[in-house]
C-alpha positions as CSV (number, residue, x, y, z in Angstrom):
1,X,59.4,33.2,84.3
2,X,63.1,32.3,84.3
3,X,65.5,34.6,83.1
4,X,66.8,33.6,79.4
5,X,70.3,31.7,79.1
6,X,72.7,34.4,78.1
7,X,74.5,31.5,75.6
8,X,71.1,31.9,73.6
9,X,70.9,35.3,73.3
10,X,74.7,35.9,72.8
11,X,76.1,33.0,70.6
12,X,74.6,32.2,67.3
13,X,75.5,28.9,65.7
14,X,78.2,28.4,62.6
15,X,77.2,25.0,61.9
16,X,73.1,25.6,61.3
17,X,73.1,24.8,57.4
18,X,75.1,22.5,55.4
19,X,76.3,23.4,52.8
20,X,78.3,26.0,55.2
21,X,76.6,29.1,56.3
22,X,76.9,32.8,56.0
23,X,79.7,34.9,57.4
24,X,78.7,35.4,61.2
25,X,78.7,38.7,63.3
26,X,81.3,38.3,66.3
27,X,84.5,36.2,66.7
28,X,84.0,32.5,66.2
29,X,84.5,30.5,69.2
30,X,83.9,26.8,70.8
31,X,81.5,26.4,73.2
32,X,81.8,23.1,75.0
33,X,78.4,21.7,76.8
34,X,77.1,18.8,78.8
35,X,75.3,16.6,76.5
36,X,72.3,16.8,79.3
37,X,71.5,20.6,78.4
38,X,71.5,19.8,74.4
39,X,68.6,20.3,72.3
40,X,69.5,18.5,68.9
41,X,70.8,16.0,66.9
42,X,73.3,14.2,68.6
43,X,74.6,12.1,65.5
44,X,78.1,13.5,64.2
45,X,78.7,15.8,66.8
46,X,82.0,16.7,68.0
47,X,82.2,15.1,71.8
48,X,84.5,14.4,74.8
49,X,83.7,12.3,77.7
50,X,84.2,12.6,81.4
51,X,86.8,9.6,82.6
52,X,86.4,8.0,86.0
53,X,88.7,4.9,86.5
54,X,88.4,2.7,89.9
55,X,90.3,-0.4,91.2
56,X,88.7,-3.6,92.1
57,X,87.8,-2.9,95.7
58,X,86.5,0.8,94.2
59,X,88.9,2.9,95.0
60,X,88.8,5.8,92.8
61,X,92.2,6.1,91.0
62,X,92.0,8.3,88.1
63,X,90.1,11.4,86.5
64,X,90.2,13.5,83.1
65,X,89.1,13.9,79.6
66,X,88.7,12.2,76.7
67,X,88.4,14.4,73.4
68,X,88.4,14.2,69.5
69,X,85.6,11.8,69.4
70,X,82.9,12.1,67.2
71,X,79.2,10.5,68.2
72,X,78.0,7.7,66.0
73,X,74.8,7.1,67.3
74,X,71.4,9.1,68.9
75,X,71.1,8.1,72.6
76,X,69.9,4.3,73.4
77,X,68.1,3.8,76.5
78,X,69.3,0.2,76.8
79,X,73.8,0.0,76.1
80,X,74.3,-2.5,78.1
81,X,76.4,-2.5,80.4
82,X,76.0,1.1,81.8
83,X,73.0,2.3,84.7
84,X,71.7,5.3,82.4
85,X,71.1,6.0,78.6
86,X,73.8,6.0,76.4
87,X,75.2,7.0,73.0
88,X,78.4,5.1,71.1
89,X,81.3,7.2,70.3
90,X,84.1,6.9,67.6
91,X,87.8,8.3,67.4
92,X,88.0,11.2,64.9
93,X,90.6,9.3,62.9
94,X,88.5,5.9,62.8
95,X,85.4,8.5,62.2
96,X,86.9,9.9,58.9
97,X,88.3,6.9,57.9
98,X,85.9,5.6,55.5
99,X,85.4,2.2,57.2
100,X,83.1,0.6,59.4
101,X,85.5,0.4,62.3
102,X,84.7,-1.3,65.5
103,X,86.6,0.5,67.9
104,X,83.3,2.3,69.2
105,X,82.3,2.2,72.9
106,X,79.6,3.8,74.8
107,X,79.3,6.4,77.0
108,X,76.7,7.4,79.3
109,X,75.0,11.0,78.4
110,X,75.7,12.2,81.8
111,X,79.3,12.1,81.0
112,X,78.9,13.3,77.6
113,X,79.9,17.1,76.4
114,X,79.0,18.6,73.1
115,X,81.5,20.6,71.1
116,X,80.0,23.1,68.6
117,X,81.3,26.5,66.8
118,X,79.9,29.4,67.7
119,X,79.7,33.2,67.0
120,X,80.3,35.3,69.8
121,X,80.7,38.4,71.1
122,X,84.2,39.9,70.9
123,X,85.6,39.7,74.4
124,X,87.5,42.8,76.6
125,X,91.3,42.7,75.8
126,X,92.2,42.8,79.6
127,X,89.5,40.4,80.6
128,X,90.5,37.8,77.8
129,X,94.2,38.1,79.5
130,X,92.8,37.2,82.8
131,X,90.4,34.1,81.5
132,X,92.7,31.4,82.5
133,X,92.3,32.5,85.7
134,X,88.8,32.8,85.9
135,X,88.4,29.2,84.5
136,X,90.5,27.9,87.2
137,X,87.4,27.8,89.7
138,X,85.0,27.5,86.6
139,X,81.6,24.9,87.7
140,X,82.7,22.6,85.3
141,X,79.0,21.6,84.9
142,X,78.5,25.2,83.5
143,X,78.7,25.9,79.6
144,X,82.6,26.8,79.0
145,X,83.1,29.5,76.0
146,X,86.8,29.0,74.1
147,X,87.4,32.2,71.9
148,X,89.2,31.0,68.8
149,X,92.4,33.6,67.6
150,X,93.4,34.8,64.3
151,X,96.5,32.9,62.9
152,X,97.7,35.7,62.2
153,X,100.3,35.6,65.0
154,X,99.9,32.1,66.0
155,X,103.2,30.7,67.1
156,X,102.6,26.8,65.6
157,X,99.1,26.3,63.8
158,X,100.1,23.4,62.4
159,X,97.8,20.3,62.7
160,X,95.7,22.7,64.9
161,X,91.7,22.8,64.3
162,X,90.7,26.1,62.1
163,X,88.0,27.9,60.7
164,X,87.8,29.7,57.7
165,X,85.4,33.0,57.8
166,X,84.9,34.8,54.5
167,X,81.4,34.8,52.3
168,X,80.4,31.5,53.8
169,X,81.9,30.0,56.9
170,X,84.1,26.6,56.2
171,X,85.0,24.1,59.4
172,X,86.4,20.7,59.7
173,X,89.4,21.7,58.7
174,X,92.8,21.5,59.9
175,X,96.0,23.7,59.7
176,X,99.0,22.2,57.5
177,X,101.7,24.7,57.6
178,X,102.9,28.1,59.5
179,X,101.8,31.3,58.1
180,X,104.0,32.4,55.6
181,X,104.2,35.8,53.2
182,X,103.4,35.5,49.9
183,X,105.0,37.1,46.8
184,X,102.9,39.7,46.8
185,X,103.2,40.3,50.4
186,X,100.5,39.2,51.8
187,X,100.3,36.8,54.5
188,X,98.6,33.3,53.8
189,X,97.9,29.6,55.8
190,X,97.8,26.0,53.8
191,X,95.0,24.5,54.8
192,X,92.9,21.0,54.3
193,X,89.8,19.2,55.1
194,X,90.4,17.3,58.8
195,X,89.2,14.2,56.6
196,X,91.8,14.1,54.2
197,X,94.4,15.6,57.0
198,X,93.6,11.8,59.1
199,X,94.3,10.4,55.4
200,X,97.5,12.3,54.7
201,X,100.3,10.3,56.6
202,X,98.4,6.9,55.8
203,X,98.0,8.1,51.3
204,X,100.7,10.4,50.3
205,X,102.1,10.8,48.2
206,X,99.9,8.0,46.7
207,X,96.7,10.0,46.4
208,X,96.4,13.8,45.8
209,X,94.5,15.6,48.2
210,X,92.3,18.2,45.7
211,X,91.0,20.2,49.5
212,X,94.9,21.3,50.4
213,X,95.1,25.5,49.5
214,X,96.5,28.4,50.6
215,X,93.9,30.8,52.5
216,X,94.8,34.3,53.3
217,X,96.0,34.3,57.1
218,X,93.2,37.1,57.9
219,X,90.4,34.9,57.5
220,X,91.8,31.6,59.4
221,X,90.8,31.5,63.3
222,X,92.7,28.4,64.8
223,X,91.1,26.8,67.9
């Protein structure tokens, strides 16, 4: 029998309930995975796509990543158009905003990773220094493990992804200003749901926005 995946045993998952779950045991983290090697749902999940581009006579030109997508369909085993089955994809900002946009495309599983909060272990202080490192020869087929950081500290959160670990554990949301000290000297983050964050710039000062608040800095991990 094969030996268990570590990323099971290790990592429990922030995002199993909704309405949001209870305060997890580690550090919260991202774990980024090919769509290939995941169990669940697809629909709503957080995704990037490999990009391969090729000129006419197929000449390979260009390669990288597409993120902040957000899947809008389970897979289909007929897209159209592409040699293996397929979900459609959305941009965040069309995803959240509250219209049935279509600027969706499809993109072939095979070229499809999952992004997904985690709990994790608490990593070494030296080894976490040396990471980038590590990751520079990383299989990029493998499961890659991004430990999140207290904004306590963090040089520019702003408009950064964050997480919000007290009783219950709070995501989808996104950063709005530094960390600042508050009058009674403590230190504390503005934060807002990344829905109405995509609304902000298009609304305000129009329409109030009833999910902005401070948080206190201790308990915001930015990603």
């Amino acid at each position: 029998m094969a030996d268990p995946d570590p990323l099971d045993i290790e990592l429990a998952d922030l995002l199993s309930a909704d309405p949001p779950t209870k305060g997890p045991v580690g550090v919260p983290a991202l774990l980024i995975r090919r769509a290939r090697d995941f169990h669940e749902p697809l629909l709503g999940k957080r995704a990037r796509f490999l990009m391969t581009s090729h000129s006419t006579e197929g000449d390979w030109l260009a390669h990288g990543w597409k993120d902040g997508l957000r899947i809008v369909s389970e897979v289909n085993d007929d897209p159209g158009g592409l040699d293996e089955p397929a979900v459609w994809v959305q941009e965040e900002r069309d995803y959240y905003g509250d219209t049935q946009s279509t600027n969706r495309f499809a993109v072939g599983r095979s070229r499809l990773w999952i992004e997904q909060y985690v709990s994790a272990p608490p990593p070494d202080t030296d080894i976490g220094r040396q990471s980038w490192i590590e990751n520079l020869n990383r299989d990029p087929n493998s499961p890659e493990l991004r430990m999140m950081h207290h904004a306590e500290g963090h040089p520019d959160p702003v408009g950064a992804r964050v997480v919000v670990v007290g009783e219950v554990v709070e995501t989808d949301l996104r950063a709005v200003s530094p960390v600042r000290m508050t009058d009674n000297g403590e230190l504390a983050i503005t934060v807002m749901a990344e829905r109405d964050w995509y609304r902000w710039a298009r609304d305000y000062p129009a329409e109030p926005h009833p999910t902005l608040r401070w948080e206190l800095a201790a308990r915001v991990w930015v990603e």
